[in-house]
Amino acid sequence: MFSLNNVLYFQVGLGTLANIFLLFFYTIIILCHRSKPMDLISCQLTFVHIMMFLTGGDIWLTDLFESLNIENNFKCKATFYINRVMRGLSICITCLLSVFQAVTISPNTSLLAKFKHKLKKYMIFSFFYFWSFNLSFSSNRIFYVGAYTNMSETNQLKVTKYCSLFPMNYIIRGLILTMTTSRDVFLVGVMLTTSAYMVIILFRHQRQCKHLHSNSHLRASPEKRATQIILLLVFFFVVMYWVDFIISSSSVLLWMYDPVILTVQKFVVNAYPTITPLIQISSDNRMIITLKNMQKICRQIF
């Protein structure tokens, strides 16, 4: 158990630092340079992932609250609510990333082509809707979560160091699980649909390039590379989501959480926000150039 916790702390530390670097980079790009629509989405996703790490359980923000002598009940409700909102935003924004990339690479003859010149406008509306929806959608969790009292007769389900779910009847438990599952299944379905569409477009483009032997492949390579990265992120997200869904839903329905299973679930939940910035940093030429320039500066200083 101790070694599992050490792996979890390392994962959280690595993911937080990578996301902070990415957020700093995207902020500079958006404010000081000509940014792409995808930069705005990636910036939002990076911020959401940082907040997921900060409110993810036994570390970071909970330790800050403890140092400020904030009561456990408020600490638990605040961190649990924010974390649930951020997890909802993570799946929504990942879905948005997939949809917008599908629109970006769609042929000019397709039905999606007419949305290309309005991407930024639709993006702002999407952000507003996603934040409003998830802030309201997760508000019910405040009433069924609180500080862990260490009293077995209350039948609490301990989910973090300070936090536990209070007993609820089967109807409410099933209703919350159904609503959450319906939202997530719909968004995952949209992701898989747009991913399949992008795979078809890439396959057609590759086949045309082989027949025409033209230079269009060279011109399209940045978009192709970006699409492949997004497909990889979507695939990884979907796999991690279903593993987390199986663990969390079975634990809530059975009303039983093993400490080792809980640690494994946290590792699964943190896997996507940890891997995402590392893939983005290694695949974006602008970041690679930035890192090389930083390395040169460091060498000159030291």
XYZ file of C-alpha atoms in Angstrom, residues 78-284:
207
model
C -15.505 21.949 -1.421
C -12.784 19.616 -2.714
C -15.188 16.812 -3.658
C -17.548 19.184 -5.506
C -14.753 20.964 -7.395
C -13.159 17.633 -8.315
C -16.457 16.276 -9.680
C -17.014 19.459 -11.695
C -13.498 19.211 -13.132
C -13.916 15.527 -14.033
C -17.125 16.405 -15.862
C -15.385 19.249 -17.676
C -12.512 16.944 -18.627
C -14.765 14.591 -20.573
C -16.748 17.509 -22.079
C -13.673 19.403 -23.288
C -11.998 16.237 -24.596
C -15.174 15.604 -26.586
C -15.085 19.217 -27.823
C -11.451 18.774 -28.886
C -12.388 15.720 -30.924
C -15.398 17.398 -32.559
C -13.495 20.566 -33.480
C -10.610 18.617 -34.979
C -13.093 16.628 -37.065
C -14.574 19.907 -38.337
C -11.105 21.347 -39.016
C -9.951 18.497 -41.239
C -13.307 17.893 -42.931
C -13.290 18.360 -46.741
C -14.755 21.572 -48.141
C -17.538 19.545 -49.773
C -18.756 18.047 -46.477
C -21.637 19.304 -44.333
C -19.200 20.206 -41.526
C -17.249 22.608 -43.743
C -19.713 25.459 -43.190
C -18.838 25.510 -39.476
C -15.097 26.060 -40.036
C -15.164 29.864 -40.144
C -17.322 30.021 -36.977
C -15.253 27.682 -34.803
C -14.135 30.381 -32.350
C -17.705 31.611 -31.843
C -19.053 28.103 -31.223
C -16.110 27.384 -28.931
C -16.940 30.267 -26.575
C -20.593 29.171 -26.413
C -19.470 25.602 -25.734
C -17.204 26.685 -22.867
C -20.005 28.689 -21.258
C -22.470 25.821 -21.605
C -20.068 23.157 -20.312
C -19.105 25.168 -17.232
C -22.726 26.063 -16.422
C -23.923 22.500 -16.981
C -21.239 20.823 -14.859
C -21.449 23.354 -12.017
C -25.179 22.666 -11.712
C -25.010 18.941 -12.554
C -22.564 18.156 -9.731
C -24.300 20.315 -7.107
C -26.289 17.340 -5.742
C -23.027 15.798 -4.502
C -22.761 18.500 -1.814
C -25.726 17.007 0.069
C -24.414 13.432 0.094
C -20.797 13.998 1.044
C -19.124 15.188 4.229
C -16.321 14.756 6.730
C -15.411 11.207 7.715
C -16.350 10.679 11.383
C -14.770 7.236 11.933
C -18.074 5.857 13.223
C -18.874 2.512 11.628
C -22.551 2.599 12.598
C -23.232 5.520 10.246
C -22.350 3.245 7.286
C -20.259 5.909 5.559
C -18.334 5.107 2.386
C -14.845 6.583 2.841
C -13.510 7.911 -0.478
C -10.576 10.116 0.628
C -8.555 10.878 3.741
C -11.146 13.385 5.001
C -14.191 12.604 2.917
C -16.979 10.041 2.838
C -20.279 9.513 1.070
C -23.298 9.456 3.343
C -25.839 6.624 3.083
C -28.552 7.237 0.492
C -31.495 5.131 -0.558
C -31.261 2.930 -3.631
C -33.538 5.173 -5.726
C -31.385 8.291 -5.271
C -28.192 6.260 -5.689
C -29.503 4.709 -8.902
C -30.785 8.075 -10.194
C -27.418 9.808 -9.701
C -25.581 6.892 -11.314
C -28.022 6.826 -14.265
C -27.726 10.591 -14.884
C -23.929 10.533 -14.716
C -23.687 7.441 -16.909
C -26.090 8.894 -19.497
C -24.024 12.067 -19.782
C -20.722 10.210 -20.061
C -21.963 7.548 -22.485
C -23.357 10.256 -24.785
C -20.060 12.188 -24.783
C -17.968 9.046 -25.256
C -20.278 8.098 -28.128
C -19.700 11.484 -29.775
C -15.935 11.058 -29.315
C -15.943 7.615 -30.898
C -18.117 8.847 -33.793
C -15.875 11.821 -34.567
C -12.790 9.635 -34.151
C -14.156 7.142 -36.684
C -14.914 10.053 -39.044
C -11.343 11.368 -38.700
C -9.884 7.907 -39.331
C -11.944 7.655 -42.546
C -10.737 11.094 -43.698
C -7.088 10.210 -42.983
C -7.448 6.899 -44.813
C -8.994 8.602 -47.864
C -6.319 11.298 -47.872
C -3.522 8.746 -47.661
C -5.034 6.751 -50.512
C -5.359 9.885 -52.690
C -1.738 10.803 -52.025
C -0.579 7.359 -53.177
C -2.561 7.663 -56.409
C -1.688 11.271 -57.208
C 1.948 11.222 -56.025
C 1.561 14.909 -55.251
C 3.005 17.166 -52.578
C -0.320 17.525 -50.817
C 0.866 15.030 -48.236
C 3.585 17.443 -47.157
C 1.158 20.334 -46.832
C -1.338 18.285 -44.841
C 1.181 16.685 -42.486
C 0.698 19.159 -39.560
C -3.068 18.583 -39.588
C -2.548 14.855 -39.993
C -0.135 14.785 -37.042
C -2.548 16.837 -34.885
C -5.416 14.513 -35.790
C -3.377 11.421 -34.903
C -2.501 12.956 -31.515
C -6.150 13.711 -30.768
C -7.155 10.191 -31.828
C -4.537 8.808 -29.443
C -5.788 11.014 -26.578
C -9.418 10.063 -27.216
C -8.583 6.352 -27.311
C -6.590 6.591 -24.065
C -9.344 8.625 -22.390
C -12.067 6.143 -23.354
C -10.071 3.165 -22.021
C -9.278 4.920 -18.724
C -12.866 6.140 -18.407
C -14.366 2.663 -18.651
C -11.865 1.214 -16.156
C -12.739 4.018 -13.715
C -16.457 3.592 -14.411
C -16.389 -0.136 -13.625
C -14.495 0.415 -10.356
C -16.509 3.406 -9.109
C -19.980 2.183 -10.107
C -19.460 -1.277 -8.592
C -18.074 0.277 -5.390
C -21.029 2.660 -5.027
C -23.636 0.016 -5.845
C -22.044 -2.478 -3.427
C -21.294 0.387 -0.975
C -17.791 -0.929 -0.339
C -14.383 0.622 -1.030
C -11.170 -1.320 -0.421
C -8.204 1.035 0.272
C -6.059 -0.659 -2.387
C -8.882 -0.476 -4.962
C -9.396 3.190 -4.075
C -5.695 3.920 -4.689
C -5.784 2.037 -8.005
C -8.863 4.029 -9.041
C -7.094 7.312 -8.257
C -4.160 6.173 -10.370
C -6.534 5.376 -13.264
C -8.346 8.725 -12.918
C -5.020 10.620 -12.916
C -3.568 8.674 -15.846
C -5.285 10.731 -18.567
C -4.435 14.207 -17.159
C -0.845 13.001 -16.634
C -0.292 11.522 -20.094
C -2.106 14.284 -22.035
C 0.377 17.138 -21.403
C 3.364 14.849 -21.992
C 1.977 13.839 -25.406
C 1.124 17.438 -26.288
C 4.550 18.735 -25.270
C 6.396 16.049 -27.235
C 4.253 16.481 -30.368
C 3.966 20.291 -30.649
